[in-house]
Amino acid sequence: MKRRDFLKKVIKAFFLTLTAFIFSASIYIYPSNIRKRRFHYIYLMDEDDLPKKGVRKIEFHYEREHRIVNSRVFVVAGNDKFTAFSPVCTHLGCLVNWDNNKKEFLCPCHGGKYNASGEVIAGPPPKPLTRLPLEIKDGKVYVGIKV
Amino acid sequence: MGKIFDWIDSHFGVKEPHKRFLQRTIPPNVNYSYCLGGIAFTYFLMLAFTGLLLSIYYVPSEKEAFKSIIAITNEVTLGWFIRSLHKWSANLFIVFIIFHAIRVFIHKAYKPPRELNWMAGVLGFVVAMASGFTGYLLPWDQKAYWATEVGTSMFGTVPLIGDYLIYAVRGGLDINGTTLIRFYSLHVLYLPISMVIILWAHFHMVKRQGIAKRL
Ligand code: FES
């Protein structure tokens, strides 16, 4: 083998090893416990506590991977119909607040605004607020979220 | 002092090879705007120094991070001072990199033969911003948390590999203790080391090519 050919081989081997190394590194940094979020119904409150009108923020918590996660939903009362909205802004995931004077949901991060039916009225959010299914059983209200 | 240095140098021999660097002639018509990069570098040194000091007390864990920040600010003697120095140097570091870039831009010093040095500079700016972003999470308070929530969500918008990126950066589905450790590691190891290499290349090219004269 000529010296030149040998060096070419060495260089090739070096880059192959490097590629293999970068590839394994990018697998290594990926968390091993990523799983799909599963759908759960979680107890929210008793039926009697449902708001008569307007928007009510309801805090609740649940357990995931041995830690308590605090969360909240907004329950909007329509004509004997209730809608639950996730508070997570559809832009980049901040939590929105309900402004009772202006009657709109306000995102503190980049000024996204939604009306009481969850539609975007201003700012960068690309989609309306996510609706969450509500279920009423034996006088108890449950909300369906992905945990 | 000089004698001690001369003795060390008689064995070590750093003076001779650096003469060209330290005693070079500077073109006429330079003014104070040529100091902007140097000022930014000074802030980098300040950041490295205060960062080393902060790392003595800071605890990068989910339970302790915020507490240790409070302790640094309220209990450690001069802790508030070192922490503020770090914070303000970080802000001014970015500001002066931008001023420096504007100066280079106005003088058209990004043109060949200095185009590679402009790229090194841009890379350094990216690393500086990344350091800012990772450092922002470390106090582990509400502002830090939500800033990181928004910042990492942006990775999710990259086509195809968005999901991989967002979970690799967060170290899980959500931001938690794993994210904190990742960011800490980036902030104190990966990014500073990259920065030192980039700055070495940056200064090396300045030395080789000289500074651009005014148009
Ligand atoms: S995250 Fe709500 S507007 Fe950007």
XYZ file of C-alpha atoms and ligand atoms in Angstrom:
366
model
C 0.000 0.000 0.000
C 1.219 3.459 -0.797
C 1.662 5.949 1.976
C -0.862 8.256 0.349
C -3.543 5.562 0.156
C -2.901 4.581 3.718
C -3.381 8.150 4.918
C -6.568 8.453 2.929
C -7.884 5.367 4.675
C -6.930 6.725 8.066
C -8.736 9.972 7.371
C -11.801 8.110 6.194
C -11.796 5.946 9.315
C -11.434 9.050 11.449
C -14.492 10.695 9.951
C -16.515 7.504 10.185
C -15.697 7.226 13.872
C -16.551 10.874 14.362
C -19.928 10.406 12.683
C -20.644 7.361 14.796
C -19.669 9.294 17.875
C -21.882 12.289 17.092
C -24.738 9.935 16.286
C -24.450 8.094 19.602
C -24.094 11.384 21.451
C -27.333 12.697 19.983
C -29.100 9.518 21.051
C -27.475 9.708 24.462
C -28.793 13.207 25.196
C -32.348 12.243 24.267
C -34.248 11.459 27.473
C -35.117 7.783 27.787
C -38.377 8.328 29.673
C -40.279 10.157 26.942
C -43.639 8.563 26.528
C -46.848 9.627 24.904
C -49.123 11.639 27.134
C -52.195 9.648 28.044
C -55.709 10.878 28.381
C -57.197 11.015 31.874
C -60.316 12.346 33.489
C -59.533 14.242 36.652
C -61.937 15.352 39.343
C -62.486 19.089 39.264
C -65.367 20.000 41.593
C -68.942 19.217 42.501
C -71.674 20.011 40.042
C -73.192 22.590 42.385
C -69.990 24.622 42.273
C -70.160 25.190 38.544
C -70.293 28.909 37.763
C -73.700 30.338 36.989
C -72.289 32.740 34.461
C -68.944 34.113 33.342
C -65.553 32.521 33.571
C -64.132 30.709 36.573
C -60.560 29.625 37.090
C -60.313 26.254 38.793
C -57.077 24.938 40.220
C -56.466 21.239 40.634
C -53.577 18.870 40.923
C -52.700 15.363 39.914
C -49.796 13.013 40.269
C -47.342 12.133 37.555
C -44.142 10.191 37.946
C -44.352 10.563 41.721
C -44.610 14.269 41.712
C -47.585 16.508 42.266
C -48.366 18.688 39.290
C -50.492 21.779 39.834
C -52.705 22.755 36.984
C -55.766 24.812 36.214
C -58.576 25.142 33.722
C -61.012 27.893 32.853
C -64.652 26.903 32.907
C -66.868 29.212 30.875
C -70.595 29.149 31.497
C -72.812 29.633 28.475
C -76.577 29.108 28.273
C -76.740 25.895 30.309
C -73.612 24.710 28.540
C -70.143 24.647 29.949
C -66.852 24.836 28.108
C -63.482 24.136 29.636
C -60.356 25.761 28.257
C -56.784 24.777 28.852
C -54.838 27.783 30.158
C -51.843 26.976 27.943
C -51.379 29.645 25.299
C -51.252 28.135 21.815
C -48.359 30.395 20.887
C -45.436 29.206 23.005
C -47.030 27.755 26.077
C -47.366 30.459 28.747
C -50.428 30.385 31.005
C -53.165 32.839 30.139
C -55.282 34.806 32.642
C -58.880 35.889 32.473
C -59.361 39.653 32.553
C -62.829 40.140 33.946
C -63.085 43.834 33.053
C -62.162 43.457 29.425
C -63.784 40.017 29.185
C -60.818 38.424 27.513
C -58.038 35.913 28.137
C -54.677 37.617 28.252
C -51.319 35.924 27.740
C -48.558 37.633 29.734
C -45.749 36.555 27.439
C -46.358 38.201 24.064
C -49.740 39.812 24.472
C -51.908 37.101 22.942
C -55.629 37.745 23.545
C -58.592 35.413 23.296
C -62.286 36.081 23.793
C -64.583 34.134 26.112
C -65.118 31.447 23.473
C -61.391 30.937 23.167
C -60.906 32.559 19.766
C -57.832 34.630 19.095
C -58.573 38.342 18.981
C -55.038 39.737 19.092
C -51.385 38.812 19.219
C -49.342 35.931 17.867
C -51.283 32.775 18.890
C -51.949 30.691 15.778
C -54.896 28.709 17.156
C -57.790 29.217 19.567
C -57.403 28.014 23.162
C -57.597 24.244 23.468
C -61.007 22.981 24.570
C -60.981 20.231 27.162
C -63.807 17.735 27.495
C -65.928 17.990 30.642
C -67.813 15.066 32.092
C -70.461 15.226 34.757
C -71.155 11.997 36.632
C -73.084 11.580 39.907
C -72.944 15.283 40.594
C -69.192 15.474 40.119
C -67.369 17.286 37.359
C -64.329 15.768 35.679
C -62.029 17.325 33.127
C -60.168 15.358 30.489
C -56.508 16.233 30.114
C -53.428 14.607 28.688
C -51.103 13.596 31.492
C 8.699 41.791 39.726
C 10.417 42.186 36.414
C 13.274 40.023 37.628
C 10.972 37.216 38.670
C 9.214 37.396 35.336
C 12.526 37.396 33.465
C 13.643 34.326 35.385
C 10.417 32.479 34.591
C 10.641 33.601 30.998
C 14.246 32.447 30.665
C 12.895 28.925 31.151
C 9.458 29.318 29.710
C 10.181 31.604 26.752
C 6.802 33.210 26.132
C 8.073 36.747 25.668
C 9.869 36.321 22.354
C 7.077 34.700 20.334
C 4.541 37.213 21.646
C 6.600 40.280 20.852
C 5.010 40.620 17.435
C 1.581 40.480 19.020
C 2.154 42.829 21.917
C 4.418 45.340 20.209
C 2.904 45.678 16.802
C 2.357 48.965 15.092
C -1.154 50.272 14.917
C -2.361 52.086 11.821
C -3.021 55.824 12.099
C -6.565 57.175 12.450
C -7.750 54.601 14.946
C -10.092 55.967 17.561
C -11.900 54.782 20.642
C -14.514 52.875 18.641
C -11.783 50.280 18.063
C -11.958 49.504 21.793
C -15.495 48.122 21.675
C -14.415 44.544 21.044
C -11.832 44.847 23.791
C -14.489 46.128 26.171
C -16.693 43.146 25.316
C -13.728 40.855 25.990
C -13.189 42.539 29.351
C -16.791 41.738 30.215
C -16.146 38.157 29.216
C -13.243 38.013 31.671
C -15.466 39.540 34.360
C -18.123 36.919 33.630
C -15.627 34.090 33.836
C -14.230 35.402 37.106
C -17.543 36.151 38.843
C -18.967 32.919 37.430
C -16.189 30.931 39.069
C -17.013 32.649 42.349
C -20.763 32.049 42.040
C -20.251 28.368 41.292
C -18.816 27.949 44.800
C -22.218 28.631 46.379
C -24.736 27.823 43.664
C -26.429 24.408 43.824
C -27.878 23.242 40.497
C -30.713 21.099 41.819
C -34.457 21.376 41.649
C -34.845 21.789 45.412
C -31.783 23.867 46.203
C -31.255 26.185 43.215
C -33.601 28.979 44.263
C -32.594 28.690 47.914
C -28.937 28.934 47.061
C -29.566 32.037 44.958
C -31.342 33.625 47.918
C -28.451 32.627 50.150
C -25.917 34.122 47.751
C -27.862 37.385 47.656
C -28.694 37.717 51.346
C -26.281 35.674 53.406
C -22.967 35.318 51.624
C -20.728 38.296 52.314
C -20.563 40.383 49.146
C -22.646 37.699 47.443
C -25.137 40.283 46.174
C -22.231 42.205 44.687
C -20.693 39.265 42.817
C -24.080 38.179 41.550
C -24.938 41.670 40.317
C -21.554 41.951 38.647
C -22.242 38.693 36.842
C -25.704 39.769 35.806
C -24.738 43.230 34.607
C -21.589 42.035 32.877
C -23.741 39.544 30.994
C -26.069 42.276 29.792
C -23.265 44.649 28.863
C -21.310 41.833 27.212
C -24.119 41.403 24.685
C -24.535 45.158 24.267
C -20.856 45.691 23.522
C -20.676 42.751 21.143
C -23.449 44.471 19.191
C -21.657 47.850 19.276
C -18.460 46.132 18.168
C -20.281 44.414 15.313
C -21.774 47.740 14.221
C -18.311 49.309 14.194
C -16.941 46.438 12.110
C -19.912 46.728 9.790
C -19.508 50.474 9.271
C -15.803 50.091 8.524
C -16.563 47.237 6.135
C -14.030 45.155 8.055
C -16.080 42.028 7.350
C -14.883 42.040 3.746
C -12.183 39.679 2.460
C -9.636 38.843 3.716
C -11.451 39.154 7.078
C -14.678 37.326 6.236
C -13.773 34.245 8.260
C -13.161 36.439 11.263
C -16.620 37.974 10.871
C -18.041 34.451 10.912
C -16.073 33.636 14.062
C -17.506 36.789 15.586
C -21.056 35.804 14.691
C -20.456 32.376 16.189
C -19.190 34.032 19.358
C -22.335 36.154 19.463
C -24.493 33.052 19.173
C -22.587 31.407 22.015
C -22.965 34.570 24.097
C -26.730 34.560 23.516
C -26.920 30.862 24.341
C -25.044 31.535 27.572
C -27.531 34.254 28.368
C -30.458 31.949 27.679
C -29.109 29.059 29.741
C -27.997 31.356 32.551
C -31.461 32.873 32.767
C -32.956 29.585 33.978
C -30.477 29.079 36.795
C -32.172 31.308 39.432
C -35.060 28.833 39.074
C -37.817 31.339 39.804
C -41.097 31.960 37.981
C -39.615 34.346 35.440
C -36.811 31.916 34.665
C -39.225 29.024 34.322
C -41.599 30.721 31.919
C -38.842 32.295 29.861
C -37.420 28.818 29.370
C -40.866 27.365 28.648
C -41.275 29.874 25.826
C -37.673 29.603 24.637
C -37.626 25.831 24.465
C -41.083 25.737 22.858
C -39.510 27.523 19.910
C -37.352 24.452 19.257
C -40.598 22.552 18.780
C -41.462 24.658 15.749
C -38.479 23.376 13.737
C -39.810 21.140 10.963
C -39.266 17.362 11.250
C -36.798 17.330 14.140
C -38.761 19.744 16.343
C -39.897 17.087 18.796
C -36.442 15.612 19.097
C -34.932 19.035 19.757
C -37.463 20.159 22.340
C -37.202 16.967 24.406
C -33.432 16.756 24.046
C -33.098 20.324 25.283
C -35.562 19.886 28.140
C -34.438 16.412 29.090
C -38.076 15.354 29.427
C -41.608 16.275 28.478
C -41.645 19.320 30.716
C -39.129 21.625 32.278
C -37.915 20.097 35.541
C -34.740 19.346 37.468
C -33.205 17.590 34.472
C -33.554 20.737 32.395
C -31.892 22.742 35.142
C -28.871 20.443 35.219
C -28.610 20.444 31.429
C -28.666 24.198 31.309
C -26.177 24.447 34.151
C -23.795 22.099 32.381
C -24.107 24.054 29.141
C -23.694 27.329 30.976
C -20.558 26.466 32.913
C -18.833 23.904 30.674
C -19.810 23.630 27.036
C -20.458 27.257 26.216
C -17.480 28.849 28.011
C -15.113 26.297 26.465
C -16.543 26.981 22.999
C -16.264 30.689 23.679
C -12.589 30.437 24.597
C -11.831 28.500 21.406
C -13.802 30.964 19.277
C -12.123 33.967 20.919
C -8.704 32.418 20.419
C -9.465 32.038 16.701
C -10.892 35.555 16.599
C -7.814 37.143 18.131
C -5.467 34.964 16.139
C -6.981 36.247 12.913
C -6.835 39.842 14.120
C -3.164 39.303 14.802
C -2.573 37.789 11.370
C -4.580 40.232 9.335
C -4.180 43.433 11.322
C -7.074 45.773 11.900
C -8.932 47.225 8.969
C -8.184 50.816 8.160
C -10.903 53.322 7.892
C -12.288 53.756 4.425
S -46.904 32.407 24.660
Fe -48.818 33.409 24.721
S -48.526 35.019 23.313
Fe -46.616 33.964 23.173
